[in-house]
């Protein structure tokens, strides 16, 4: 846990039963008489798992229709993308607009404060909750290029005076392979194998040779799995529907304003309007009562994700009474690193 948090520890000598923990609103930054902390804003990490297929044109693609009657052969390299899964992961970031300071007070019993690296308050007098585990962008090869590209060219093909002549010779070789395979299958070949095992081996060899030569005309494909992450910060002022990202069949993830991509929308449904009033008293600890927001991720193909997410900016700021940190109490508070709400509170006398 040490790598998640900066731990601020100060030991207090308890002198009075009437002492309180004083909290004042401040801008960010350290100072001599207290500890400044932030309340969080809730963000969403959209995790897109997509498959990228690269279609590679064959060396002899321009002659595929002429010699093999294949009019749809790929003539130039291009990509196609397909989303295979989507996920939403909420997490919190420090909100500099809501910075507060716990003043050092010799009579307070709030000695142990833990902050996230960005200054978000995580706990007092106790261990913080685990930080959310976010996804990391990655690329995994699913299907690589064949290792026999061009390996089935005959000496005549390699010595051809032009690409068209090479295509003619390659097509003739393909037709010869097909005739030989048909003859073997019918038992009519000039040199029939002595047993079934040899027959299977000869047919398999002919299949590989044909496939290798066909790639010269029809090309081949490679595939990759991409994990792509998009950070999105919901803002109530944007309304209840907003474009989260755009995804193109041919280019993958594109800019939000790039109309070549299909828009994916985040829809927000909350029962009460967000309230961001600032508490008036300065003798309390600030925390969020997060608002429960129903979030759906949609596109023209329907709803992809739906769930309820407690979010800071759709809730309200509350006060945790300063009396709970008087010298007669040792209060343990654990806050959510995602939305600033109280996860656990224990009061010991």
XYZ file of C-alpha atoms in Angstrom:
349
model
C 0.000 0.000 0.000
C 2.972 2.332 0.504
C 3.255 3.075 -3.180
C -0.382 4.279 -3.302
C -0.275 6.788 -0.515
C 1.742 9.567 1.049
C 1.295 9.103 4.788
C 1.165 12.147 7.009
C 1.673 11.347 10.669
C 1.632 13.729 13.562
C 1.313 12.766 17.250
C -0.772 15.013 19.499
C -0.613 15.414 23.253
C -4.183 15.373 24.558
C -4.731 18.318 26.863
C -8.446 19.084 26.911
C -11.796 17.329 26.574
C -13.229 20.295 24.688
C -10.756 20.353 21.801
C -11.989 20.116 18.218
C -10.491 19.366 14.794
C -10.705 22.612 12.831
C -11.095 22.429 9.063
C -10.873 25.485 6.846
C -11.258 25.880 3.112
C -7.941 26.512 1.308
C -6.244 26.296 -2.013
C -3.896 23.393 -2.642
C -0.407 23.423 -1.155
C 1.349 22.606 2.088
C 1.742 25.039 4.940
C 3.103 25.109 8.442
C -0.053 24.884 10.495
C -2.012 22.075 8.874
C -2.623 19.423 6.256
C -4.463 20.338 3.068
C -6.557 17.637 1.456
C -8.938 17.398 -1.479
C -12.285 15.840 -2.051
C -12.433 13.765 -5.238
C -14.326 13.965 -8.472
C -15.447 10.678 -9.962
C -14.168 9.771 -13.391
C -14.866 6.796 -15.624
C -12.311 4.703 -17.429
C -13.930 3.186 -20.499
C -12.095 -0.012 -21.420
C -12.480 -0.985 -25.072
C -11.265 -4.408 -26.145
C -11.133 -4.515 -29.927
C -9.805 -6.794 -32.631
C -7.831 -5.276 -35.476
C -7.628 -7.290 -38.693
C -5.089 -6.167 -41.282
C -5.881 -7.352 -44.792
C -2.663 -7.664 -46.800
C -2.819 -7.591 -50.591
C -0.986 -10.358 -52.463
C 1.955 -9.679 -54.736
C -0.085 -10.913 -57.709
C -3.446 -9.425 -56.662
C -3.983 -7.442 -59.937
C -4.101 -10.751 -61.842
C -6.399 -12.685 -59.483
C -9.477 -12.184 -61.655
C -7.688 -12.777 -64.954
C -6.075 -16.093 -64.028
C -8.128 -17.454 -61.104
C -11.544 -15.830 -61.618
C -11.267 -14.144 -58.210
C -12.686 -10.613 -58.738
C -12.829 -9.752 -55.023
C -9.152 -10.200 -54.196
C -7.728 -7.490 -51.928
C -5.851 -4.969 -54.066
C -4.284 -2.872 -51.276
C -3.664 -3.229 -47.566
C -6.392 -2.034 -45.202
C -7.580 -2.540 -41.630
C -10.927 -3.450 -40.133
C -11.765 -3.045 -36.443
C -14.376 -4.725 -34.283
C -15.172 -4.101 -30.619
C -15.338 -7.377 -28.711
C -16.053 -6.093 -25.195
C -16.618 -2.898 -23.190
C -16.233 -2.080 -19.494
C -16.665 0.963 -17.225
C -14.304 1.421 -14.267
C -14.989 4.376 -11.911
C -12.087 6.048 -10.130
C -11.420 9.303 -8.316
C -9.138 12.282 -8.906
C -8.437 15.232 -6.640
C -10.785 18.192 -7.114
C -8.794 21.383 -6.544
C -12.056 23.312 -6.256
C -12.720 21.488 -2.973
C -9.508 21.814 -0.967
C -9.630 21.916 2.833
C -7.087 22.054 5.632
C -6.930 20.136 8.889
C -5.200 22.524 11.285
C -2.697 21.124 13.741
C -4.259 21.260 17.192
C -2.548 19.936 20.313
C -5.904 19.047 21.809
C -7.262 16.993 18.875
C -7.381 13.218 18.722
C -7.084 13.020 14.902
C -3.415 12.044 14.666
C -3.225 9.781 11.638
C -4.172 11.005 8.160
C -3.581 9.187 4.884
C -3.754 10.865 1.500
C -3.584 9.560 -2.054
C -0.610 10.794 -4.114
C -2.790 13.557 -5.586
C -3.853 14.746 -2.121
C -7.295 13.131 -1.875
C -8.239 12.304 1.712
C -8.485 8.527 2.192
C -8.633 7.825 5.911
C -8.184 9.157 9.434
C -6.845 6.939 12.223
C -7.039 3.822 10.043
C -6.060 2.027 6.885
C -7.482 3.346 3.608
C -9.603 1.363 1.189
C -7.781 -0.270 -1.746
C -7.312 1.979 -4.738
C -9.272 0.949 -7.859
C -7.360 -1.200 -10.327
C -7.510 0.428 -13.732
C -6.804 -1.175 -17.088
C -3.562 -0.669 -19.007
C -3.509 -0.281 -22.807
C -1.998 -3.306 -24.525
C -1.638 -5.065 -27.868
C -1.558 -8.860 -28.312
C -0.879 -10.609 -31.626
C -3.579 -13.181 -32.347
C -2.573 -14.197 -35.868
C 0.756 -13.292 -37.404
C 1.835 -13.284 -41.037
C 2.450 -16.749 -42.546
C 6.093 -17.745 -42.375
C 6.072 -19.192 -45.897
C 5.253 -16.047 -47.875
C 6.669 -16.621 -51.337
C 8.104 -19.957 -50.245
C 6.189 -21.980 -52.842
C 7.390 -20.095 -55.888
C 9.006 -22.379 -58.458
C 12.281 -21.649 -60.222
C 10.310 -20.671 -63.326
C 8.304 -18.121 -61.350
C 11.414 -16.614 -59.809
C 12.985 -16.320 -63.266
C 9.867 -14.787 -64.874
C 10.530 -11.714 -66.977
C 7.497 -9.820 -65.635
C 4.970 -9.884 -62.837
C 2.257 -10.917 -65.271
C 4.343 -13.869 -66.429
C 4.908 -14.860 -62.791
C 1.142 -14.710 -62.229
C 0.534 -16.914 -65.267
C 3.030 -19.530 -64.041
C 1.648 -19.408 -60.494
C -1.894 -19.961 -61.758
C -0.767 -22.929 -63.853
C 0.929 -24.422 -60.786
C -2.270 -24.012 -58.750
C -4.332 -25.797 -61.411
C -1.739 -28.626 -61.585
C -1.915 -29.054 -57.807
C -5.696 -29.274 -57.945
C -5.559 -31.894 -60.712
C -3.028 -33.983 -58.792
C -5.101 -33.787 -55.617
C -8.242 -34.860 -57.481
C -6.374 -37.791 -59.030
C -5.032 -38.894 -55.642
C -8.484 -38.650 -54.076
C -9.949 -40.835 -56.837
C -7.083 -43.335 -56.790
C -6.146 -42.455 -60.359
C -2.722 -40.877 -59.827
C 0.289 -42.288 -61.705
C 2.092 -42.821 -58.420
C -0.392 -43.838 -55.750
C 0.827 -44.048 -52.131
C 1.148 -47.463 -50.571
C -1.078 -46.785 -47.572
C -3.551 -44.299 -46.088
C -0.943 -42.491 -43.998
C 1.140 -41.630 -47.050
C -1.998 -40.540 -48.899
C -2.914 -38.107 -46.113
C 0.633 -36.756 -46.075
C 0.639 -36.179 -49.839
C -2.781 -34.478 -49.778
C -1.703 -32.258 -46.853
C 1.449 -31.231 -48.749
C -0.599 -30.308 -51.818
C -3.007 -28.274 -49.645
C -0.131 -26.257 -48.152
C 1.384 -25.629 -51.569
C -1.922 -24.423 -52.995
C -2.598 -22.178 -49.980
C 0.866 -20.629 -50.272
C 0.432 -19.891 -53.962
C -3.100 -18.566 -53.476
C -1.769 -16.015 -50.978
C 0.223 -14.492 -53.840
C -3.133 -13.619 -55.467
C -5.603 -13.348 -52.574
C -3.341 -11.979 -49.856
C -3.547 -12.879 -46.177
C -4.691 -11.489 -42.807
C -3.052 -10.692 -39.482
C -4.982 -10.079 -36.261
C -4.290 -8.185 -33.040
C -6.230 -7.701 -29.825
C -6.090 -4.109 -28.553
C -7.056 -2.952 -25.080
C -7.806 0.775 -25.380
C -8.694 3.076 -22.490
C -10.683 6.315 -22.600
C -10.854 8.623 -19.560
C -14.144 10.441 -19.170
C -15.154 12.871 -16.437
C -18.925 13.190 -16.067
C -20.028 16.784 -15.646
C -23.622 17.432 -14.598
C -23.708 20.634 -16.639
C -23.280 18.630 -19.848
C -26.733 17.166 -19.413
C -27.945 13.592 -19.354
C -26.402 12.363 -22.642
C -22.922 12.893 -24.000
C -20.589 11.326 -26.553
C -18.082 9.170 -24.696
C -16.014 8.189 -27.745
C -16.235 7.408 -31.447
C -15.122 4.150 -33.025
C -14.539 3.543 -36.728
C -14.753 0.203 -38.518
C -11.657 1.144 -40.501
C -9.629 3.350 -38.125
C -10.507 2.126 -34.641
C -10.778 4.778 -31.920
C -10.985 8.294 -33.411
C -11.469 11.785 -31.975
C -14.829 12.629 -30.425
C -15.518 15.134 -33.216
C -14.429 12.814 -36.056
C -17.650 11.822 -37.809
C -15.945 8.881 -39.520
C -16.452 7.052 -36.230
C -19.671 5.638 -34.793
C -20.646 7.629 -31.650
C -20.992 5.808 -28.346
C -23.049 7.704 -25.767
C -22.998 7.807 -21.992
C -26.464 8.390 -20.559
C -26.887 9.627 -16.973
C -30.071 9.166 -14.975
C -30.186 10.587 -11.431
C -33.199 10.921 -9.143
C -32.340 14.342 -7.664
C -30.395 17.276 -9.156
C -26.724 17.453 -8.091
C -26.050 19.792 -5.164
C -22.605 21.272 -4.560
C -23.261 23.622 -1.655
C -20.310 24.311 0.612
C -20.854 23.675 4.350
C -20.837 26.836 6.411
C -19.234 25.518 9.571
C -15.444 25.217 9.790
C -15.299 22.821 12.750
C -16.054 19.668 10.799
C -14.479 17.246 8.381
C -15.683 17.390 4.794
C -16.837 14.337 2.865
C -19.217 13.531 0.042
C -22.649 12.009 0.204
C -22.320 10.705 -3.384
C -25.261 10.679 -5.732
C -26.356 7.372 -7.221
C -26.337 7.676 -10.990
C -27.637 5.068 -13.410
C -25.210 4.993 -16.341
C -25.780 3.334 -19.686
C -23.402 3.117 -22.628
C -25.281 3.028 -25.923
C -24.789 3.247 -29.683
C -27.007 2.759 -32.717
C -26.704 -0.979 -32.077
C -28.354 -0.731 -28.652
C -27.271 -0.728 -24.995
C -23.836 -2.169 -24.265
C -23.481 -1.478 -20.524
C -25.759 -0.417 -17.710
C -25.255 0.010 -13.968
C -25.562 2.220 -10.890
C -22.465 4.222 -9.932
C -22.165 6.455 -6.821
C -20.493 9.662 -8.017
C -19.086 12.628 -6.125
C -20.123 15.444 -8.455
C -23.726 14.227 -8.494
C -23.921 14.286 -4.687
C -23.404 16.882 -1.971
C -20.722 17.852 0.531
C -21.488 16.933 4.135
C -19.922 17.658 7.530
C -18.533 15.082 9.926
C -18.875 16.659 13.348
C -15.655 17.870 14.929
C -16.780 16.501 18.297
C -16.003 13.024 17.017
C -12.313 13.940 17.155
C -12.340 15.408 20.652
C -9.844 14.066 23.149
C -12.377 11.606 24.575
C -12.886 9.937 21.183
C -10.609 8.174 18.722
C -12.671 8.051 15.559
C -11.630 5.830 12.644
C -12.902 6.997 9.251
C -12.363 5.314 5.878
C -13.384 7.230 2.765
C -13.992 6.019 -0.761
C -11.102 6.976 -3.070
C -13.632 6.951 -5.922
C -16.418 9.233 -4.682
C -15.324 10.634 -1.299
C -18.158 8.936 0.606
C -17.709 7.351 4.022
C -17.105 3.618 3.681
C -16.592 2.912 7.369
C -16.681 4.891 10.596
C -15.819 3.561 14.040
C -15.907 5.581 17.224
C -13.897 4.404 20.233
C -13.821 6.137 23.623
